[in-house]
Each structure stands twice: as structure tokens, then as C-alpha cells.
mmCIF file of C-alpha atoms in Angstrom:
data_model
loop_
_atom_site.group_PDB
_atom_site.id
_atom_site.type_symbol
_atom_site.label_atom_id
_atom_site.label_comp_id
_atom_site.label_asym_id
_atom_site.label_seq_id
_atom_site.Cartn_x
_atom_site.Cartn_y
_atom_site.Cartn_z
ATOM 1 C CA PHE O 1 -9.627 49.566 29.339
ATOM 2 C CA ILE O 2 -5.908 49.509 30.143
ATOM 3 C CA ARG O 3 -5.002 49.092 26.458
ATOM 4 C CA SER O 4 -7.141 52.017 25.268
ATOM 5 C CA GLU O 5 -5.484 55.013 23.641
ATOM 6 C CA GLY O 6 -5.191 58.418 25.273
ATOM 7 C CA GLY O 7 -5.087 59.474 28.884
ATOM 8 C CA GLY O 8 -1.303 59.447 29.224
ATOM 9 C CA PRO O 9 0.907 57.060 31.191
ATOM 10 C CA PHE O 10 0.051 58.295 34.684
ATOM 11 C CA TRP O 11 -3.389 56.730 34.990
ATOM 12 C CA ARG O 12 -2.056 53.413 33.615
ATOM 13 C CA GLN O 13 0.623 53.283 36.291
ATOM 14 C CA ARG O 14 -1.900 54.308 38.928
ATOM 15 C CA ALA O 15 -4.298 51.598 37.772
ATOM 16 C CA ALA O 16 -1.434 49.099 37.794
ATOM 17 C CA SER O 17 -0.416 49.986 41.342
ATOM 18 C CA ILE O 18 -3.981 49.341 42.525
ATOM 19 C CA ALA O 19 -5.085 46.405 40.394
ATOM 20 C CA LEU O 20 -1.954 44.430 39.521
ATOM 21 C CA PRO O 21 -1.085 43.177 43.023
ATOM 22 C CA GLU O 22 -4.568 41.650 43.270
ATOM 23 C CA ILE O 23 -4.324 40.176 39.768
ATOM 24 C CA MET O 24 -0.922 38.683 40.515
ATOM 25 C CA GLU O 25 -2.069 37.228 43.817
ATOM 26 C CA SER O 26 -4.863 35.535 41.862
ATOM 27 C CA ILE O 27 -2.231 34.070 39.535
ATOM 28 C CA GLU O 28 -0.225 32.833 42.516
ATOM 29 C CA ALA O 29 -3.294 31.244 44.086
ATOM 30 C CA GLY O 30 -4.139 29.524 40.818
ATOM 31 C CA LEU O 31 -0.588 28.252 40.364
ATOM 32 C CA GLU O 32 -0.553 26.798 43.870
ATOM 33 C CA GLY O 33 -3.577 24.665 43.032
ATOM 34 C CA THR O 34 -2.504 23.340 39.646
ATOM 35 C CA GLU O 35 -1.030 20.023 40.701
ATOM 36 C CA GLY O 36 -4.365 18.348 41.474
ATOM 37 C CA THR O 37 -7.106 17.273 39.108
ATOM 38 C CA GLU O 38 -10.719 18.220 38.524
ATOM 39 C CA GLU O 39 -11.269 19.688 41.982
ATOM 40 C CA ASN O 40 -9.098 22.710 41.229
ATOM 41 C CA SER O 41 -9.836 23.107 37.515
ATOM 42 C CA SER O 42 -11.785 26.302 38.213
ATOM 43 C CA ASP O 43 -8.789 27.698 40.127
ATOM 44 C CA TYR O 44 -6.386 27.472 37.218
ATOM 45 C CA GLN O 45 -8.987 28.753 34.757
ATOM 46 C CA LYS O 46 -9.386 31.830 36.982
ATOM 47 C CA CYS O 47 -5.596 31.988 37.056
ATOM 48 C CA PHE O 48 -5.559 32.108 33.254
ATOM 49 C CA GLY O 49 -8.037 34.997 33.256
ATOM 50 C CA SER O 50 -5.652 36.885 35.518
ATOM 51 C CA ILE O 51 -2.727 36.063 33.224
ATOM 52 C CA ILE O 52 -4.607 37.620 30.306
ATOM 53 C CA ALA O 53 -5.206 40.776 32.375
ATOM 54 C CA ALA O 54 -1.560 40.887 33.506
ATOM 55 C CA GLY O 55 -0.500 40.564 29.872
ATOM 56 C CA HIS O 56 -2.510 43.664 28.943
ATOM 57 C CA PHE O 57 -0.674 45.604 31.656
ATOM 58 C CA ALA O 58 2.708 44.283 30.457
ATOM 59 C CA GLN O 59 1.890 45.403 26.920
ATOM 60 C CA SER O 60 0.824 48.898 28.043
ATOM 61 C CA LEU O 61 3.018 49.973 30.967
ATOM 62 C CA PRO O 62 6.423 51.585 30.371
ATOM 63 C CA VAL O 63 8.957 48.793 29.871
ATOM 64 C CA LYS O 64 11.144 50.023 32.705
ATOM 65 C CA VAL O 65 8.266 49.731 35.188
ATOM 66 C CA VAL O 66 7.958 46.038 34.301
ATOM 67 C CA SER O 67 11.653 45.234 33.898
ATOM 68 C CA LYS O 68 12.636 46.852 37.188
ATOM 69 C CA GLY O 69 10.078 44.791 39.091
ATOM 70 C CA GLY O 70 8.102 47.913 39.911
ATOM 71 C CA VAL O 71 4.954 45.829 40.232
ATOM 72 C CA SER O 72 4.871 42.534 42.106
ATOM 73 C CA SER O 73 2.863 40.360 44.455
ATOM 74 C CA LYS O 74 4.179 38.864 47.692
ATOM 75 C CA SER O 75 6.624 36.510 45.949
ATOM 76 C CA LEU O 76 6.386 36.976 42.150
ATOM 77 C CA ASN O 77 7.085 39.833 39.767
ATOM 78 C CA LEU O 78 5.059 40.410 36.616
ATOM 79 C CA VAL O 79 7.496 38.633 34.292
ATOM 80 C CA GLN O 80 7.537 35.575 36.561
ATOM 81 C CA CYS O 81 3.725 35.478 36.589
ATOM 82 C CA LEU O 82 3.490 35.629 32.803
ATOM 83 C CA MET O 83 6.213 33.023 32.352
ATOM 84 C CA ALA O 84 4.624 30.668 34.873
ATOM 85 C CA GLY O 85 1.300 31.087 33.099
ATOM 86 C CA LEU O 86 2.873 30.300 29.723
ATOM 87 C CA VAL O 87 4.473 27.121 31.086
ATOM 88 C CA LEU O 88 1.209 26.114 32.739
ATOM 89 C CA ALA O 89 -0.774 26.722 29.545
ATOM 90 C CA GLU O 90 1.695 24.521 27.653
ATOM 91 C CA LYS O 91 1.372 21.794 30.282
ATOM 92 C CA ARG O 92 -2.433 21.837 30.491
ATOM 93 C CA LYS O 93 -2.881 21.956 26.740
ATOM 94 C CA GLY O 94 -0.507 19.028 26.377
ATOM 95 C CA MET O 95 -2.584 17.076 28.896
ATOM 96 C CA GLY O 96 -5.657 17.537 26.696
ATOM 97 C CA GLU O 97 -7.586 19.638 29.204
ATOM 98 C CA PRO O 98 -11.262 20.081 28.236
ATOM 99 C CA TRP O 99 -11.096 23.789 27.481
ATOM 100 C CA GLU O 100 -11.804 25.436 24.130
ATOM 101 C CA ALA O 101 -8.751 25.824 21.897
ATOM 102 C CA GLY O 102 -9.554 29.507 21.406
ATOM 103 C CA ALA O 103 -9.310 30.147 25.135
ATOM 104 C CA TRP O 104 -5.876 28.540 25.288
ATOM 105 C CA GLU O 105 -4.695 30.734 22.451
ATOM 106 C CA VAL O 106 -5.842 33.921 24.186
ATOM 107 C CA VAL O 107 -3.880 32.947 27.303
ATOM 108 C CA ILE O 108 -0.728 32.066 25.378
ATOM 109 C CA ASN O 109 -0.995 35.147 23.129
ATOM 110 C CA SER O 110 -1.284 37.474 26.109
ATOM 111 C CA ALA O 111 1.958 36.207 27.640
ATOM 112 C CA MET O 112 3.784 35.854 24.322
ATOM 113 C CA LEU O 113 2.923 39.360 23.088
ATOM 114 C CA SER O 114 4.176 40.691 26.413
ATOM 115 C CA PHE O 115 7.495 38.891 26.021
ATOM 116 C CA GLN O 116 7.814 40.096 22.418
ATOM 117 C CA ARG O 117 7.475 43.712 23.551
ATOM 118 C CA LEU O 118 9.671 43.410 26.630
ATOM 119 C CA THR O 119 12.519 41.485 24.964
ATOM 120 C CA SER O 120 12.691 44.037 22.145
ATOM 121 C CA ALA O 121 13.715 46.782 24.580
ATOM 122 C CA GLY O 122 17.300 45.597 24.982
ATOM 123 C CA GLY O 123 19.894 47.082 27.312
ATOM 124 C CA GLU O 124 19.517 46.733 31.048
ATOM 125 C CA ASP O 125 15.804 45.985 30.630
ATOM 126 C CA MET O 126 16.763 42.470 29.448
ATOM 127 C CA ALA O 127 18.233 41.638 32.851
ATOM 128 C CA VAL O 128 14.835 40.670 34.254
ATOM 129 C CA PHE O 129 14.678 37.730 31.800
ATOM 130 C CA GLU O 130 18.185 36.407 32.097
ATOM 131 C CA GLY O 131 17.639 34.484 35.293
ATOM 132 C CA TYR O 132 14.807 32.546 33.648
ATOM 133 C CA TYR O 133 16.331 31.436 30.330
ATOM 134 C CA GLU O 134 16.460 27.815 31.498
ATOM 135 C CA THR O 135 12.649 27.790 31.544
ATOM 136 C CA LEU O 136 11.793 30.496 29.025
ATOM 137 C CA LEU O 137 13.935 29.361 26.075
ATOM 138 C CA PRO O 138 12.617 25.749 25.936
ATOM 139 C CA THR O 139 9.060 27.073 26.257
ATOM 140 C CA LEU O 140 9.496 29.524 23.373
ATOM 141 C CA LEU O 141 11.123 26.773 21.300
ATOM 142 C CA HIS O 142 8.167 24.492 22.015
ATOM 143 C CA PHE O 143 5.681 27.099 20.799
ATOM 144 C CA SER O 144 7.664 27.592 17.592
ATOM 145 C CA LEU O 145 7.068 23.963 16.546
ATOM 146 C CA ARG O 146 4.361 22.735 14.192
ATOM 147 C CA ASN O 147 1.046 21.805 15.890
ATOM 148 C CA SER O 148 2.091 23.383 19.189
ATOM 149 C CA TYR O 149 0.373 26.667 18.387
ATOM 150 C CA SER O 150 -1.143 28.634 15.484
ATOM 151 C CA VAL O 151 1.089 29.735 12.593
ATOM 152 C CA ASP O 152 0.996 33.343 13.822
ATOM 153 C CA GLY O 153 1.923 32.036 17.261
ATOM 154 C CA ASN O 154 4.861 30.078 15.851
ATOM 155 C CA VAL O 155 6.176 33.297 14.288
ATOM 156 C CA LEU O 156 5.567 35.208 17.525
ATOM 157 C CA ALA O 157 7.607 32.681 19.534
ATOM 158 C CA LEU O 158 10.421 32.924 16.971
ATOM 159 C CA ASP O 159 10.328 36.734 17.221
ATOM 160 C CA CYS O 160 10.856 36.472 20.987
ATOM 161 C CA LEU O 161 13.851 34.172 20.403
ATOM 162 C CA LYS O 162 15.235 36.621 17.846
ATOM 163 C CA ASN O 163 14.980 39.469 20.374
ATOM 164 C CA ILE O 164 16.756 37.411 23.017
ATOM 165 C CA ALA O 165 19.570 36.585 20.568
ATOM 166 C CA ALA O 166 19.901 40.244 19.575
ATOM 167 C CA ASN O 167 19.589 41.817 23.019
ATOM 168 C CA GLY O 168 20.515 39.147 25.566
ATOM 169 C CA THR O 169 23.856 38.444 27.225
ATOM 170 C CA PHE O 170 25.722 35.680 25.382
ATOM 171 C CA ALA O 171 27.104 34.124 28.569
ATOM 172 C CA LYS O 172 23.527 33.544 29.749
ATOM 173 C CA ILE O 173 22.424 32.077 26.409
ATOM 174 C CA LYS O 174 25.495 29.926 25.685
ATOM 175 C CA LYS O 175 24.510 26.798 27.614
ATOM 176 C CA SER O 176 21.199 26.611 25.716
ATOM 177 C CA LEU O 177 22.713 26.913 22.220
ATOM 178 C CA THR O 178 22.717 23.157 21.482
ATOM 179 C CA LEU O 179 19.035 22.899 22.345
ATOM 180 C CA ILE O 180 18.229 26.073 20.392
ATOM 181 C CA ASN O 181 19.988 24.894 17.210
ATOM 182 C CA HIS O 182 18.383 21.444 17.431
ATOM 183 C CA ARG O 183 14.827 22.729 17.948
ATOM 184 C CA LEU O 184 15.156 25.427 15.312
ATOM 185 C CA GLY O 185 16.381 22.740 12.925
ATOM 186 C CA LEU O 186 13.067 20.946 13.503
ATOM 187 C CA VAL O 187 11.141 24.139 12.720
ATOM 188 C CA LEU O 188 12.807 24.216 9.292
ATOM 189 C CA GLY O 189 10.461 21.371 8.357
ATOM 190 C CA HIS O 190 7.366 23.455 9.122
ATOM 191 C CA PRO O 191 4.790 23.315 6.279
ATOM 192 C CA ARG O 192 4.337 27.106 6.217
ATOM 193 C CA ARG O 193 6.919 29.200 4.375
ATOM 194 C CA GLU O 194 6.714 32.225 6.676
ATOM 195 C CA VAL O 195 7.569 30.083 9.692
ATOM 196 C CA ARG O 196 10.487 28.401 7.887
ATOM 197 C CA MET O 197 11.875 31.782 6.791
ATOM 198 C CA LYS O 198 11.650 33.168 10.323
ATOM 199 C CA ALA O 199 13.310 30.024 11.723
ATOM 200 C CA VAL O 200 16.202 30.373 9.256
ATOM 201 C CA GLU O 201 16.644 34.024 10.236
ATOM 202 C CA VAL O 202 16.620 33.278 13.963
ATOM 203 C CA ARG O 203 18.892 30.235 13.663
ATOM 204 C CA ASN O 204 21.448 32.245 11.656
ATOM 205 C CA ILE O 205 21.492 34.950 14.332
ATOM 206 C CA PHE O 206 22.257 32.369 17.023
ATOM 207 C CA ILE O 207 24.969 30.715 14.864
ATOM 208 C CA LEU O 208 26.634 34.078 14.170
ATOM 209 C CA LEU O 209 26.374 34.979 17.854
ATOM 210 C CA ASP O 210 28.124 31.741 18.789
ATOM 211 C CA ARG O 211 30.923 32.265 16.240
ATOM 212 C CA LYS O 212 31.413 35.884 17.233
ATOM 213 C CA ASN O 213 31.868 34.955 20.882
#
């Protein structure tokens, strides 16, 4: 519904102001119960459903509404919710949780597509991400590796890294450059050509950025 065409931006923002706080509180509740085992498995699966919904809002609302923290729950903004969900999806998938692979991909795609759109905006809208690079960059690098995600997902993660290199503040990226160059070097061994080509492009941007600064 929120992704449908037509209707103008007003009703989307109105829907967001009503629905998003509840969705984000659901994400918070799910995240609070993720450290246990089977007893709370339904909690984090509900949390993932909310992450998918939040991702649709992030892909549809004006970028400035998201980047300025215009929508938030009691303690998290929308970007924090999506990032926490992405990290949690990575963790649960790595633990071999008994949930269909397709469901994991929907969760990860929702957050990743949101980050792709939001990081492409550039300018002051990038500021909302820069406090989270320590978590976000390693997560994106993980999803760019072989067997961590689908091939399309690998390319999507690399696109997000490319946007951060192009639009982010170098001082905020600098301390992660060693990790970035190492992980992207691993991606160069990916069996699919399109992933290798994207990795070369992204790695060159980071190398040039480092030399320029």
C-alpha cells in the first residue's frame, strides 16, 4: 500500500506518522528479546515483519523525512531500526536459524534497498549514517561476500558501499579503510563476474579517496 504509485506525498507522510511509531516499537520489542533461544523465536520473527514494513516506508518517504529523524520510536530512529534489523538478520542466519532462506532474503533486501536509496542522496542527508559506520560498514562488507547473500544482494551491498565512499565524510570513513580494502580484496575472488566488476569499482573509489585525502 505505502509503495503504490499516485496519491502524492502527503498521505504517505500522514500514514507514516500514524503507523511507523507502532512498527518501530514492535522492532524494539523484538530486539529486546533476541538474546534468548526458542522461547522468543516468535518475537524476533515478528520483529523481522516490522523491519520489512519499515523498509517500505524508508523507500517511499522523502529522504529528508528519514534522514532528519522525523519519524522515531521512544529510543530509535528509522535508520537505527533498519540497521539493527540487518545486523540481527546476519546474526540469526549465521546461527542456522530454522527459517526459510527466502524469508531471510526479504528481510535483508528491505533494509538494504532502504540504505541504497538513502545513501545515494548525499549532502547533509548522509549525516544520519555517519555515527553508525562502525557497525554498518562491516555489515555491508559481510553481505558483499560469496555465500553470505544472493548475487543480486552482493551487488546491492557493494552499491551501498559505493554511495558511502562517494557521499560520506572521509574523516568518518578513514579508520575503516584497512578493513574495507581487505574485505573488498576477498570479493575479487567471487565466482560471478558482475560482483567482481562492482568490487573493483568500489575498491578503486576507496583507494582514490584515501590518496586524495
